[in-house]
mmCIF file with all atom_site columns, C-alpha atoms in Angstrom:
data_model
loop_
_atom_site.group_PDB
_atom_site.id
_atom_site.type_symbol
_atom_site.label_atom_id
_atom_site.label_alt_id
_atom_site.label_comp_id
_atom_site.label_asym_id
_atom_site.label_entity_id
_atom_site.label_seq_id
_atom_site.pdbx_PDB_ins_code
_atom_site.Cartn_x
_atom_site.Cartn_y
_atom_site.Cartn_z
_atom_site.occupancy
_atom_site.B_iso_or_equiv
_atom_site.pdbx_formal_charge
_atom_site.auth_seq_id
_atom_site.auth_comp_id
_atom_site.auth_asym_id
_atom_site.auth_atom_id
_atom_site.pdbx_PDB_model_num
ATOM 1   C CA . UNK A 1 1   ? 37.994 61.772 -21.708 1.00 0.00 ? 26  UNK A CA 1
ATOM 2   C CA . UNK A 1 2   ? 38.169 59.191 -24.484 1.00 0.00 ? 27  UNK A CA 1
ATOM 3   C CA . UNK A 1 3   ? 37.161 55.646 -23.627 1.00 0.00 ? 28  UNK A CA 1
ATOM 4   C CA . UNK A 1 4   ? 38.973 52.409 -24.358 1.00 0.00 ? 29  UNK A CA 1
ATOM 5   C CA . UNK A 1 5   ? 39.666 52.105 -28.064 1.00 0.00 ? 30  UNK A CA 1
ATOM 6   C CA . UNK A 1 6   ? 40.041 48.769 -29.788 1.00 0.00 ? 31  UNK A CA 1
ATOM 7   C CA . UNK A 1 7   ? 41.108 48.223 -33.370 1.00 0.00 ? 32  UNK A CA 1
ATOM 8   C CA . UNK A 1 8   ? 40.107 46.767 -35.681 1.00 0.00 ? 33  UNK A CA 1
ATOM 9   C CA . UNK A 1 9   ? 36.388 46.460 -34.957 1.00 0.00 ? 34  UNK A CA 1
ATOM 10  C CA . UNK A 1 10  ? 35.945 43.421 -37.202 1.00 0.00 ? 35  UNK A CA 1
ATOM 11  C CA . UNK A 1 11  ? 38.421 40.907 -38.534 1.00 0.00 ? 36  UNK A CA 1
ATOM 12  C CA . UNK A 1 12  ? 38.125 37.850 -40.739 1.00 0.00 ? 37  UNK A CA 1
ATOM 13  C CA . UNK A 1 13  ? 40.955 35.355 -40.852 1.00 0.00 ? 38  UNK A CA 1
ATOM 14  C CA . UNK A 1 14  ? 41.457 31.781 -42.001 1.00 0.00 ? 39  UNK A CA 1
ATOM 15  C CA . UNK A 1 15  ? 42.663 28.821 -39.977 1.00 0.00 ? 40  UNK A CA 1
ATOM 16  C CA . UNK A 1 16  ? 46.391 28.753 -39.423 1.00 0.00 ? 41  UNK A CA 1
ATOM 17  C CA . UNK A 1 17  ? 46.864 32.491 -39.763 1.00 0.00 ? 42  UNK A CA 1
ATOM 18  C CA . UNK A 1 18  ? 47.845 34.772 -36.934 1.00 0.00 ? 43  UNK A CA 1
ATOM 19  C CA . UNK A 1 19  ? 46.216 37.979 -35.796 1.00 0.00 ? 44  UNK A CA 1
ATOM 20  C CA . UNK A 1 20  ? 47.142 41.024 -33.713 1.00 0.00 ? 45  UNK A CA 1
ATOM 21  C CA . UNK A 1 21  ? 44.553 43.101 -31.913 1.00 0.00 ? 46  UNK A CA 1
ATOM 22  C CA . UNK A 1 22  ? 45.202 46.527 -30.486 1.00 0.00 ? 47  UNK A CA 1
ATOM 23  C CA . UNK A 1 23  ? 43.904 48.338 -27.423 1.00 0.00 ? 48  UNK A CA 1
ATOM 24  C CA . UNK A 1 24  ? 44.387 51.907 -26.273 1.00 0.00 ? 49  UNK A CA 1
ATOM 25  C CA . UNK A 1 25  ? 43.349 52.356 -22.641 1.00 0.00 ? 50  UNK A CA 1
ATOM 26  C CA . UNK A 1 26  ? 41.793 55.391 -21.044 1.00 0.00 ? 51  UNK A CA 1
ATOM 27  C CA . UNK A 1 27  ? 44.420 58.069 -20.500 1.00 0.00 ? 52  UNK A CA 1
ATOM 28  C CA . UNK A 1 28  ? 46.148 57.532 -17.175 1.00 0.00 ? 53  UNK A CA 1
ATOM 29  C CA . UNK A 1 29  ? 45.095 53.911 -16.854 1.00 0.00 ? 54  UNK A CA 1
ATOM 30  C CA . UNK A 1 30  ? 48.016 51.561 -16.374 1.00 0.00 ? 55  UNK A CA 1
ATOM 31  C CA . UNK A 1 31  ? 46.302 48.194 -16.300 1.00 0.00 ? 56  UNK A CA 1
ATOM 32  C CA . UNK A 1 32  ? 44.977 46.514 -19.419 1.00 0.00 ? 57  UNK A CA 1
ATOM 33  C CA . UNK A 1 33  ? 43.085 43.225 -19.316 1.00 0.00 ? 58  UNK A CA 1
ATOM 34  C CA . UNK A 1 34  ? 41.890 41.083 -22.187 1.00 0.00 ? 59  UNK A CA 1
ATOM 35  C CA . UNK A 1 35  ? 38.764 38.927 -22.199 1.00 0.00 ? 60  UNK A CA 1
ATOM 36  C CA . UNK A 1 36  ? 37.287 36.552 -24.742 1.00 0.00 ? 61  UNK A CA 1
ATOM 37  C CA . UNK A 1 37  ? 33.511 36.453 -25.149 1.00 0.00 ? 62  UNK A CA 1
ATOM 38  C CA . UNK A 1 38  ? 31.742 33.595 -26.920 1.00 0.00 ? 63  UNK A CA 1
ATOM 39  C CA . UNK A 1 39  ? 28.144 32.348 -26.875 1.00 0.00 ? 64  UNK A CA 1
ATOM 40  C CA . UNK A 1 40  ? 29.359 29.001 -25.576 1.00 0.00 ? 65  UNK A CA 1
ATOM 41  C CA . UNK A 1 41  ? 31.761 30.023 -22.835 1.00 0.00 ? 66  UNK A CA 1
ATOM 42  C CA . UNK A 1 42  ? 30.706 33.555 -21.987 1.00 0.00 ? 67  UNK A CA 1
ATOM 43  C CA . UNK A 1 43  ? 33.320 36.040 -20.829 1.00 0.00 ? 68  UNK A CA 1
ATOM 44  C CA . UNK A 1 44  ? 36.677 34.494 -20.007 1.00 0.00 ? 69  UNK A CA 1
ATOM 45  C CA . UNK A 1 45  ? 39.824 36.166 -18.741 1.00 0.00 ? 70  UNK A CA 1
ATOM 46  C CA . UNK A 1 46  ? 42.841 35.964 -21.017 1.00 0.00 ? 71  UNK A CA 1
ATOM 47  C CA . UNK A 1 47  ? 45.509 38.050 -19.307 1.00 0.00 ? 72  UNK A CA 1
ATOM 48  C CA . UNK A 1 48  ? 46.273 41.334 -17.589 1.00 0.00 ? 73  UNK A CA 1
ATOM 49  C CA . UNK A 1 49  ? 49.182 43.702 -18.113 1.00 0.00 ? 74  UNK A CA 1
ATOM 50  C CA . UNK A 1 50  ? 50.282 46.335 -15.656 1.00 0.00 ? 75  UNK A CA 1
ATOM 51  C CA . UNK A 1 51  ? 53.318 48.564 -16.130 1.00 0.00 ? 76  UNK A CA 1
ATOM 52  C CA . UNK A 1 52  ? 54.404 46.513 -19.148 1.00 0.00 ? 77  UNK A CA 1
ATOM 53  C CA . UNK A 1 53  ? 54.421 43.257 -17.159 1.00 0.00 ? 78  UNK A CA 1
ATOM 54  C CA . UNK A 1 54  ? 51.972 40.404 -17.427 1.00 0.00 ? 79  UNK A CA 1
ATOM 55  C CA . UNK A 1 55  ? 50.203 40.367 -14.089 1.00 0.00 ? 80  UNK A CA 1
ATOM 56  C CA . UNK A 1 56  ? 48.369 37.068 -14.519 1.00 0.00 ? 81  UNK A CA 1
ATOM 57  C CA . UNK A 1 57  ? 47.068 34.781 -17.200 1.00 0.00 ? 82  UNK A CA 1
ATOM 58  C CA . UNK A 1 58  ? 43.891 32.813 -17.697 1.00 0.00 ? 83  UNK A CA 1
ATOM 59  C CA . UNK A 1 59  ? 43.512 29.244 -18.855 1.00 0.00 ? 84  UNK A CA 1
ATOM 60  C CA . UNK A 1 60  ? 44.272 29.667 -22.529 1.00 0.00 ? 85  UNK A CA 1
ATOM 61  C CA . UNK A 1 61  ? 46.899 27.946 -24.684 1.00 0.00 ? 86  UNK A CA 1
ATOM 62  C CA . UNK A 1 62  ? 50.240 29.541 -25.434 1.00 0.00 ? 87  UNK A CA 1
ATOM 63  C CA . UNK A 1 63  ? 48.967 30.586 -28.855 1.00 0.00 ? 88  UNK A CA 1
ATOM 64  C CA . UNK A 1 64  ? 47.425 33.531 -27.056 1.00 0.00 ? 89  UNK A CA 1
ATOM 65  C CA . UNK A 1 65  ? 49.944 36.153 -26.043 1.00 0.00 ? 90  UNK A CA 1
ATOM 66  C CA . UNK A 1 66  ? 50.069 39.832 -25.369 1.00 0.00 ? 91  UNK A CA 1
ATOM 67  C CA . UNK A 1 67  ? 52.231 42.742 -24.486 1.00 0.00 ? 92  UNK A CA 1
ATOM 68  C CA . UNK A 1 68  ? 51.978 46.242 -23.135 1.00 0.00 ? 93  UNK A CA 1
ATOM 69  C CA . UNK A 1 69  ? 53.958 49.260 -24.206 1.00 0.00 ? 94  UNK A CA 1
ATOM 70  C CA . UNK A 1 70  ? 55.356 52.097 -22.116 1.00 0.00 ? 95  UNK A CA 1
ATOM 71  C CA . UNK A 1 71  ? 52.358 54.283 -23.007 1.00 0.00 ? 96  UNK A CA 1
ATOM 72  C CA . UNK A 1 72  ? 50.073 51.517 -21.598 1.00 0.00 ? 97  UNK A CA 1
ATOM 73  C CA . UNK A 1 73  ? 48.736 50.594 -25.023 1.00 0.00 ? 98  UNK A CA 1
ATOM 74  C CA . UNK A 1 74  ? 48.421 46.846 -25.399 1.00 0.00 ? 99  UNK A CA 1
ATOM 75  C CA . UNK A 1 75  ? 48.309 44.272 -28.134 1.00 0.00 ? 100 UNK A CA 1
ATOM 76  C CA . UNK A 1 76  ? 47.255 40.684 -28.080 1.00 0.00 ? 101 UNK A CA 1
ATOM 77  C CA . UNK A 1 77  ? 48.319 38.100 -30.603 1.00 0.00 ? 102 UNK A CA 1
ATOM 78  C CA . UNK A 1 78  ? 46.784 34.783 -31.523 1.00 0.00 ? 103 UNK A CA 1
ATOM 79  C CA . UNK A 1 79  ? 48.908 32.469 -33.613 1.00 0.00 ? 104 UNK A CA 1
ATOM 80  C CA . UNK A 1 80  ? 47.853 29.446 -35.643 1.00 0.00 ? 105 UNK A CA 1
ATOM 81  C CA . UNK A 1 81  ? 44.194 30.408 -35.544 1.00 0.00 ? 106 UNK A CA 1
ATOM 82  C CA . UNK A 1 82  ? 41.565 27.736 -34.999 1.00 0.00 ? 107 UNK A CA 1
ATOM 83  C CA . UNK A 1 83  ? 37.855 27.882 -35.772 1.00 0.00 ? 108 UNK A CA 1
ATOM 84  C CA . UNK A 1 84  ? 37.132 27.960 -32.053 1.00 0.00 ? 109 UNK A CA 1
ATOM 85  C CA . UNK A 1 85  ? 39.032 31.219 -31.699 1.00 0.00 ? 110 UNK A CA 1
ATOM 86  C CA . UNK A 1 86  ? 36.110 33.024 -33.327 1.00 0.00 ? 111 UNK A CA 1
ATOM 87  C CA . UNK A 1 87  ? 34.937 35.380 -30.620 1.00 0.00 ? 112 UNK A CA 1
ATOM 88  C CA . UNK A 1 88  ? 34.552 38.936 -29.435 1.00 0.00 ? 113 UNK A CA 1
ATOM 89  C CA . UNK A 1 89  ? 37.841 40.005 -27.858 1.00 0.00 ? 114 UNK A CA 1
ATOM 90  C CA . UNK A 1 90  ? 37.371 42.688 -25.249 1.00 0.00 ? 115 UNK A CA 1
ATOM 91  C CA . UNK A 1 91  ? 39.991 44.925 -23.769 1.00 0.00 ? 116 UNK A CA 1
ATOM 92  C CA . UNK A 1 92  ? 39.447 46.640 -20.442 1.00 0.00 ? 117 UNK A CA 1
ATOM 93  C CA . UNK A 1 93  ? 41.522 49.233 -18.660 1.00 0.00 ? 118 UNK A CA 1
ATOM 94  C CA . UNK A 1 94  ? 41.734 50.434 -15.075 1.00 0.00 ? 119 UNK A CA 1
ATOM 95  C CA . UNK A 1 95  ? 43.838 52.848 -13.085 1.00 0.00 ? 120 UNK A CA 1
ATOM 96  C CA . UNK A 1 96  ? 45.616 50.186 -11.090 1.00 0.00 ? 121 UNK A CA 1
ATOM 97  C CA . UNK A 1 97  ? 45.655 46.444 -10.719 1.00 0.00 ? 122 UNK A CA 1
ATOM 98  C CA . UNK A 1 98  ? 43.778 44.559 -8.079  1.00 0.00 ? 123 UNK A CA 1
ATOM 99  C CA . UNK A 1 99  ? 40.064 44.854 -7.326  1.00 0.00 ? 124 UNK A CA 1
ATOM 100 C CA . UNK A 1 100 ? 39.496 47.649 -9.748  1.00 0.00 ? 125 UNK A CA 1
ATOM 101 C CA . UNK A 1 101 ? 36.450 48.470 -11.804 1.00 0.00 ? 126 UNK A CA 1
ATOM 102 C CA . UNK A 1 102 ? 37.169 47.735 -15.436 1.00 0.00 ? 127 UNK A CA 1
ATOM 103 C CA . UNK A 1 103 ? 36.286 49.994 -18.338 1.00 0.00 ? 128 UNK A CA 1
ATOM 104 C CA . UNK A 1 104 ? 35.716 47.968 -21.469 1.00 0.00 ? 129 UNK A CA 1
ATOM 105 C CA . UNK A 1 105 ? 36.128 48.822 -25.114 1.00 0.00 ? 130 UNK A CA 1
ATOM 106 C CA . UNK A 1 106 ? 33.589 47.736 -27.736 1.00 0.00 ? 131 UNK A CA 1
ATOM 107 C CA . UNK A 1 107 ? 35.741 44.785 -28.707 1.00 0.00 ? 132 UNK A CA 1
ATOM 108 C CA . UNK A 1 108 ? 37.159 43.232 -31.831 1.00 0.00 ? 133 UNK A CA 1
ATOM 109 C CA . UNK A 1 109 ? 34.908 40.646 -33.473 1.00 0.00 ? 134 UNK A CA 1
ATOM 110 C CA . UNK A 1 110 ? 37.176 37.950 -34.881 1.00 0.00 ? 135 UNK A CA 1
ATOM 111 C CA . UNK A 1 111 ? 35.825 35.396 -37.307 1.00 0.00 ? 136 UNK A CA 1
ATOM 112 C CA . UNK A 1 112 ? 38.018 32.458 -38.240 1.00 0.00 ? 137 UNK A CA 1
ATOM 113 C CA . UNK A 1 113 ? 37.002 30.645 -41.429 1.00 0.00 ? 138 UNK A CA 1
ATOM 114 C CA . UNK B 2 1   ? 29.694 19.795 -34.342 1.00 0.00 ? 1   UNK B CA 1
ATOM 115 C CA . UNK B 2 2   ? 27.172 22.379 -33.334 1.00 0.00 ? 2   UNK B CA 1
ATOM 116 C CA . UNK B 2 3   ? 28.233 24.520 -30.389 1.00 0.00 ? 3   UNK B CA 1
ATOM 117 C CA . UNK B 2 4   ? 25.868 24.819 -27.485 1.00 0.00 ? 4   UNK B CA 1
ATOM 118 C CA . UNK B 2 5   ? 25.400 28.311 -26.182 1.00 0.00 ? 5   UNK B CA 1
ATOM 119 C CA . UNK B 2 6   ? 25.072 29.202 -22.553 1.00 0.00 ? 6   UNK B CA 1
ATOM 120 C CA . UNK B 2 7   ? 21.530 29.254 -21.286 1.00 0.00 ? 7   UNK B CA 1
ATOM 121 C CA . UNK B 2 8   ? 20.816 32.909 -20.762 1.00 0.00 ? 8   UNK B CA 1
ATOM 122 C CA . UNK B 2 9   ? 18.106 33.593 -18.184 1.00 0.00 ? 9   UNK B CA 1
ATOM 123 C CA . UNK B 2 10  ? 15.649 36.223 -19.286 1.00 0.00 ? 10  UNK B CA 1
ATOM 124 C CA . UNK B 2 11  ? 13.640 38.756 -17.370 1.00 0.00 ? 11  UNK B CA 1
ATOM 125 C CA . UNK B 2 12  ? 10.861 40.925 -18.757 1.00 0.00 ? 12  UNK B CA 1
ATOM 126 C CA . UNK B 2 13  ? 9.503  43.841 -16.754 1.00 0.00 ? 13  UNK B CA 1
ATOM 127 C CA . UNK B 2 14  ? 7.098  46.681 -17.372 1.00 0.00 ? 14  UNK B CA 1
ATOM 128 C CA . UNK B 2 15  ? 8.536  50.148 -17.644 1.00 0.00 ? 15  UNK B CA 1
ATOM 129 C CA . UNK B 2 16  ? 8.453  51.812 -14.249 1.00 0.00 ? 16  UNK B CA 1
ATOM 130 C CA . UNK B 2 17  ? 8.536  48.561 -12.287 1.00 0.00 ? 17  UNK B CA 1
ATOM 131 C CA . UNK B 2 18  ? 11.488 47.469 -10.195 1.00 0.00 ? 18  UNK B CA 1
ATOM 132 C CA . UNK B 2 19  ? 13.788 44.737 -11.526 1.00 0.00 ? 19  UNK B CA 1
ATOM 133 C CA . UNK B 2 20  ? 15.758 42.198 -9.549  1.00 0.00 ? 20  UNK B CA 1
ATOM 134 C CA . UNK B 2 21  ? 18.541 40.253 -11.230 1.00 0.00 ? 21  UNK B CA 1
ATOM 135 C CA . UNK B 2 22  ? 20.152 37.416 -9.340  1.00 0.00 ? 22  UNK B CA 1
ATOM 136 C CA . UNK B 2 23  ? 23.558 35.817 -9.501  1.00 0.00 ? 23  UNK B CA 1
ATOM 137 C CA . UNK B 2 24  ? 25.051 32.830 -7.720  1.00 0.00 ? 24  UNK B CA 1
ATOM 138 C CA . UNK B 2 25  ? 28.795 33.192 -7.493  1.00 0.00 ? 25  UNK B CA 1
ATOM 139 C CA . UNK B 2 26  ? 31.133 30.283 -7.305  1.00 0.00 ? 26  UNK B CA 1
ATOM 140 C CA . UNK B 2 27  ? 33.962 30.941 -4.872  1.00 0.00 ? 27  UNK B CA 1
ATOM 141 C CA . UNK B 2 28  ? 33.455 31.702 -1.191  1.00 0.00 ? 28  UNK B CA 1
ATOM 142 C CA . UNK B 2 29  ? 36.900 33.329 -1.133  1.00 0.00 ? 29  UNK B CA 1
ATOM 143 C CA . UNK B 2 30  ? 35.906 36.004 -3.658  1.00 0.00 ? 30  UNK B CA 1
ATOM 144 C CA . UNK B 2 31  ? 36.177 39.420 -2.078  1.00 0.00 ? 31  UNK B CA 1
ATOM 145 C CA . UNK B 2 32  ? 35.123 41.857 -4.784  1.00 0.00 ? 32  UNK B CA 1
ATOM 146 C CA . UNK B 2 33  ? 32.067 41.840 -7.016  1.00 0.00 ? 33  UNK B CA 1
ATOM 147 C CA . UNK B 2 34  ? 30.907 43.973 -9.906  1.00 0.00 ? 34  UNK B CA 1
ATOM 148 C CA . UNK B 2 35  ? 27.730 44.207 -11.933 1.00 0.00 ? 35  UNK B CA 1
ATOM 149 C CA . UNK B 2 36  ? 28.083 45.040 -15.606 1.00 0.00 ? 36  UNK B CA 1
ATOM 150 C CA . UNK B 2 37  ? 25.554 45.921 -18.275 1.00 0.00 ? 37  UNK B CA 1
ATOM 151 C CA . UNK B 2 38  ? 26.171 44.969 -21.890 1.00 0.00 ? 38  UNK B CA 1
ATOM 152 C CA . UNK B 2 39  ? 24.130 46.381 -24.744 1.00 0.00 ? 39  UNK B CA 1
ATOM 153 C CA . UNK B 2 40  ? 24.176 44.866 -28.182 1.00 0.00 ? 40  UNK B CA 1
ATOM 154 C CA . UNK B 2 41  ? 27.372 45.682 -30.065 1.00 0.00 ? 41  UNK B CA 1
ATOM 155 C CA . UNK B 2 42  ? 29.071 47.218 -27.057 1.00 0.00 ? 42  UNK B CA 1
ATOM 156 C CA . UNK B 2 43  ? 31.450 46.141 -24.349 1.00 0.00 ? 43  UNK B CA 1
ATOM 157 C CA . UNK B 2 44  ? 30.306 45.633 -20.747 1.00 0.00 ? 44  UNK B CA 1
ATOM 158 C CA . UNK B 2 45  ? 29.634 48.836 -18.847 1.00 0.00 ? 45  UNK B CA 1
ATOM 159 C CA . UNK B 2 46  ? 30.306 49.164 -15.100 1.00 0.00 ? 46  UNK B CA 1
ATOM 160 C CA . UNK B 2 47  ? 27.147 49.611 -13.004 1.00 0.00 ? 47  UNK B CA 1
ATOM 161 C CA . UNK B 2 48  ? 28.061 49.119 -9.376  1.00 0.00 ? 48  UNK B CA 1
ATOM 162 C CA . UNK B 2 49  ? 30.534 47.219 -7.227  1.00 0.00 ? 49  UNK B CA 1
ATOM 163 C CA . UNK B 2 50  ? 30.655 45.832 -3.701  1.00 0.00 ? 50  UNK B CA 1
ATOM 164 C CA . UNK B 2 51  ? 33.360 44.390 -1.519  1.00 0.00 ? 51  UNK B CA 1
ATOM 165 C CA . UNK B 2 52  ? 32.928 41.340 0.672   1.00 0.00 ? 52  UNK B CA 1
ATOM 166 C CA . UNK B 2 53  ? 33.000 43.368 3.899   1.00 0.00 ? 53  UNK B CA 1
ATOM 167 C CA . UNK B 2 54  ? 29.669 44.937 2.892   1.00 0.00 ? 54  UNK B CA 1
ATOM 168 C CA . UNK B 2 55  ? 26.244 43.425 2.322   1.00 0.00 ? 55  UNK B CA 1
ATOM 169 C CA . UNK B 2 56  ? 24.545 46.315 0.553   1.00 0.00 ? 56  UNK B CA 1
ATOM 170 C CA . UNK B 2 57  ? 25.531 49.224 -1.614  1.00 0.00 ? 57  UNK B CA 1
ATOM 171 C CA . UNK B 2 58  ? 23.381 51.785 -3.371  1.00 0.00 ? 58  UNK B CA 1
ATOM 172 C CA . UNK B 2 59  ? 23.936 53.808 -6.489  1.00 0.00 ? 59  UNK B CA 1
ATOM 173 C CA . UNK B 2 60  ? 21.715 55.877 -8.686  1.00 0.00 ? 60  UNK B CA 1
ATOM 174 C CA . UNK B 2 61  ? 18.581 53.760 -9.158  1.00 0.00 ? 61  UNK B CA 1
ATOM 175 C CA . UNK B 2 62  ? 20.571 50.599 -8.458  1.00 0.00 ? 62  UNK B CA 1
ATOM 176 C CA . UNK B 2 63  ? 21.256 48.578 -5.333  1.00 0.00 ? 63  UNK B CA 1
ATOM 177 C CA . UNK B 2 64  ? 23.508 45.565 -4.977  1.00 0.00 ? 64  UNK B CA 1
ATOM 178 C CA . UNK B 2 65  ? 22.962 43.030 -2.201  1.00 0.00 ? 65  UNK B CA 1
ATOM 179 C CA . UNK B 2 66  ? 25.552 40.478 -1.195  1.00 0.00 ? 66  UNK B CA 1
ATOM 180 C CA . UNK B 2 67  ? 24.748 37.361 0.808   1.00 0.00 ? 67  UNK B CA 1
ATOM 181 C CA . UNK B 2 68  ? 28.013 35.579 1.508   1.00 0.00 ? 68  UNK B CA 1
ATOM 182 C CA . UNK B 2 69  ? 26.338 32.776 3.421   1.00 0.00 ? 69  UNK B CA 1
ATOM 183 C CA . UNK B 2 70  ? 24.678 31.441 0.298   1.00 0.00 ? 70  UNK B CA 1
ATOM 184 C CA . UNK B 2 71  ? 27.090 33.015 -2.203  1.00 0.00 ? 71  UNK B CA 1
ATOM 185 C CA . UNK B 2 72  ? 24.397 35.131 -3.774  1.00 0.00 ? 72  UNK B CA 1
ATOM 186 C CA . UNK B 2 73  ? 24.473 38.550 -5.357  1.00 0.00 ? 73  UNK B CA 1
ATOM 187 C CA . UNK B 2 74  ? 21.526 40.562 -6.577  1.00 0.00 ? 74  UNK B CA 1
ATOM 188 C CA . UNK B 2 75  ? 21.065 43.755 -8.546  1.00 0.00 ? 75  UNK B CA 1
ATOM 189 C CA . UNK B 2 76  ? 17.959 45.807 -7.994  1.00 0.00 ? 76  UNK B CA 1
ATOM 190 C CA . UNK B 2 77  ? 17.018 48.441 -10.542 1.00 0.00 ? 77  UNK B CA 1
ATOM 191 C CA . UNK B 2 78  ? 14.379 50.935 -9.455  1.00 0.00 ? 78  UNK B CA 1
ATOM 192 C CA . UNK B 2 79  ? 11.839 52.383 -11.885 1.00 0.00 ? 79  UNK B CA 1
ATOM 193 C CA . UNK B 2 80  ? 13.168 50.367 -14.815 1.00 0.00 ? 80  UNK B CA 1
ATOM 194 C CA . UNK B 2 81  ? 13.390 52.262 -18.091 1.00 0.00 ? 81  UNK B CA 1
ATOM 195 C CA . UNK B 2 82  ? 13.568 51.046 -21.727 1.00 0.00 ? 82  UNK B CA 1
ATOM 196 C CA . UNK B 2 83  ? 17.233 52.076 -21.775 1.00 0.00 ? 83  UNK B CA 1
ATOM 197 C CA . UNK B 2 84  ? 17.883 49.470 -19.102 1.00 0.00 ? 84  UNK B CA 1
ATOM 198 C CA . UNK B 2 85  ? 17.228 46.682 -21.605 1.00 0.00 ? 85  UNK B CA 1
ATOM 199 C CA . UNK B 2 86  ? 20.503 44.786 -21.904 1.00 0.00 ? 86  UNK B CA 1
ATOM 200 C CA . UNK B 2 87  ? 22.367 41.723 -20.687 1.00 0.00 ? 87  UNK B CA 1
ATOM 201 C CA . UNK B 2 88  ? 23.548 42.007 -17.089 1.00 0.00 ? 88  UNK B CA 1
ATOM 202 C CA . UNK B 2 89  ? 26.597 40.160 -15.777 1.00 0.00 ? 89  UNK B CA 1
ATOM 203 C CA . UNK B 2 90  ? 27.897 39.682 -12.292 1.00 0.00 ? 90  UNK B CA 1
ATOM 204 C CA . UNK B 2 91  ? 31.639 39.254 -11.914 1.00 0.00 ? 91  UNK B CA 1
ATOM 205 C CA . UNK B 2 92  ? 33.702 38.067 -8.965  1.00 0.00 ? 92  UNK B CA 1
ATOM 206 C CA . UNK B 2 93  ? 37.355 38.447 -8.124  1.00 0.00 ? 93  UNK B CA 1
ATOM 207 C CA . UNK B 2 94  ? 39.605 36.562 -5.741  1.00 0.00 ? 94  UNK B CA 1
ATOM 208 C CA . UNK B 2 95  ? 42.173 38.274 -3.509  1.00 0.00 ? 95  UNK B CA 1
ATOM 209 C CA . UNK B 2 96  ? 45.585 39.013 -4.998  1.00 0.00 ? 96  UNK B CA 1
ATOM 210 C CA . UNK B 2 97  ? 44.589 38.147 -8.554  1.00 0.00 ? 97  UNK B CA 1
ATOM 211 C CA . UNK B 2 98  ? 44.841 41.599 -10.016 1.00 0.00 ? 98  UNK B CA 1
ATOM 212 C CA . UNK B 2 99  ? 41.978 42.413 -12.332 1.00 0.00 ? 99  UNK B CA 1
ATOM 213 C CA . UNK B 2 100 ? 41.114 38.807 -13.143 1.00 0.00 ? 100 UNK B CA 1
ATOM 214 C CA . UNK B 2 101 ? 37.357 38.462 -12.908 1.00 0.00 ? 101 UNK B CA 1
ATOM 215 C CA . UNK B 2 102 ? 35.088 35.459 -13.295 1.00 0.00 ? 102 UNK B CA 1
ATOM 216 C CA . UNK B 2 103 ? 31.894 36.416 -15.068 1.00 0.00 ? 103 UNK B CA 1
ATOM 217 C CA . UNK B 2 104 ? 28.490 34.834 -14.689 1.00 0.00 ? 104 UNK B CA 1
ATOM 218 C CA . UNK B 2 105 ? 26.483 33.694 -17.687 1.00 0.00 ? 105 UNK B CA 1
ATOM 219 C CA . UNK B 2 106 ? 24.388 36.843 -17.756 1.00 0.00 ? 106 UNK B CA 1
ATOM 220 C CA . UNK B 2 107 ? 20.704 37.716 -17.572 1.00 0.00 ? 107 UNK B CA 1
ATOM 221 C CA . UNK B 2 108 ? 18.872 39.337 -20.452 1.00 0.00 ? 108 UNK B CA 1
ATOM 222 C CA . UNK B 2 109 ? 16.561 42.114 -19.262 1.00 0.00 ? 109 UNK B CA 1
ATOM 223 C CA . UNK B 2 110 ? 13.796 43.353 -21.530 1.00 0.00 ? 110 UNK B CA 1
ATOM 224 C CA . UNK B 2 111 ? 11.791 46.394 -20.510 1.00 0.00 ? 111 UNK B CA 1
ATOM 225 C CA . UNK B 2 112 ? 8.304  46.552 -21.969 1.00 0.00 ? 112 UNK B CA 1
ATOM 226 C CA . UNK B 2 113 ? 7.148  50.123 -22.630 1.00 0.00 ? 113 UNK B CA 1
#
């Protein structure tokens, strides 16, 4: 069974631009969560989608948004990029929502210049 | 200004010895806990989980202990191998918050052959 696939693997953007990251969950998994990982803040929850609906959202500004499609694939978007948005963005999938073990992808490394 | 990274505790053990990695979690209402392992360039990998109605759970070569009185979680790895070298994170989840997890800062484990 294929794991969680995230594309692209690396991305370089400049301040003010926007970016879209993609995540394909494990087949059959309906929940997709997004996390940001930085050396300064560690792993922080961004949001979770389940059955195309945002289940909950972490403490991030509105510039961070996401969506989930009917095939459970998910995208997250960051608008008006800031230098502090440079991070590893991790997507994780699980069968259901609520107290479920998460299966993470390898992440997208975003660098904002 | 210069960003300050999280202080990452480190643990070095000899190959074949047992390792114990500790984690203090923050919320006494958390009811589900997971240990993850993250190798360089990869996303976190599920190791073992435990719910708050248990105080011990065993897996293959790993044991998780939960002490709710002092909000402490530990991961014991038996007969540590070089492939166990990685950063280990504990993560906690509150009831009814879907797959939103709060991650600890991580412990870097180095296994000396």
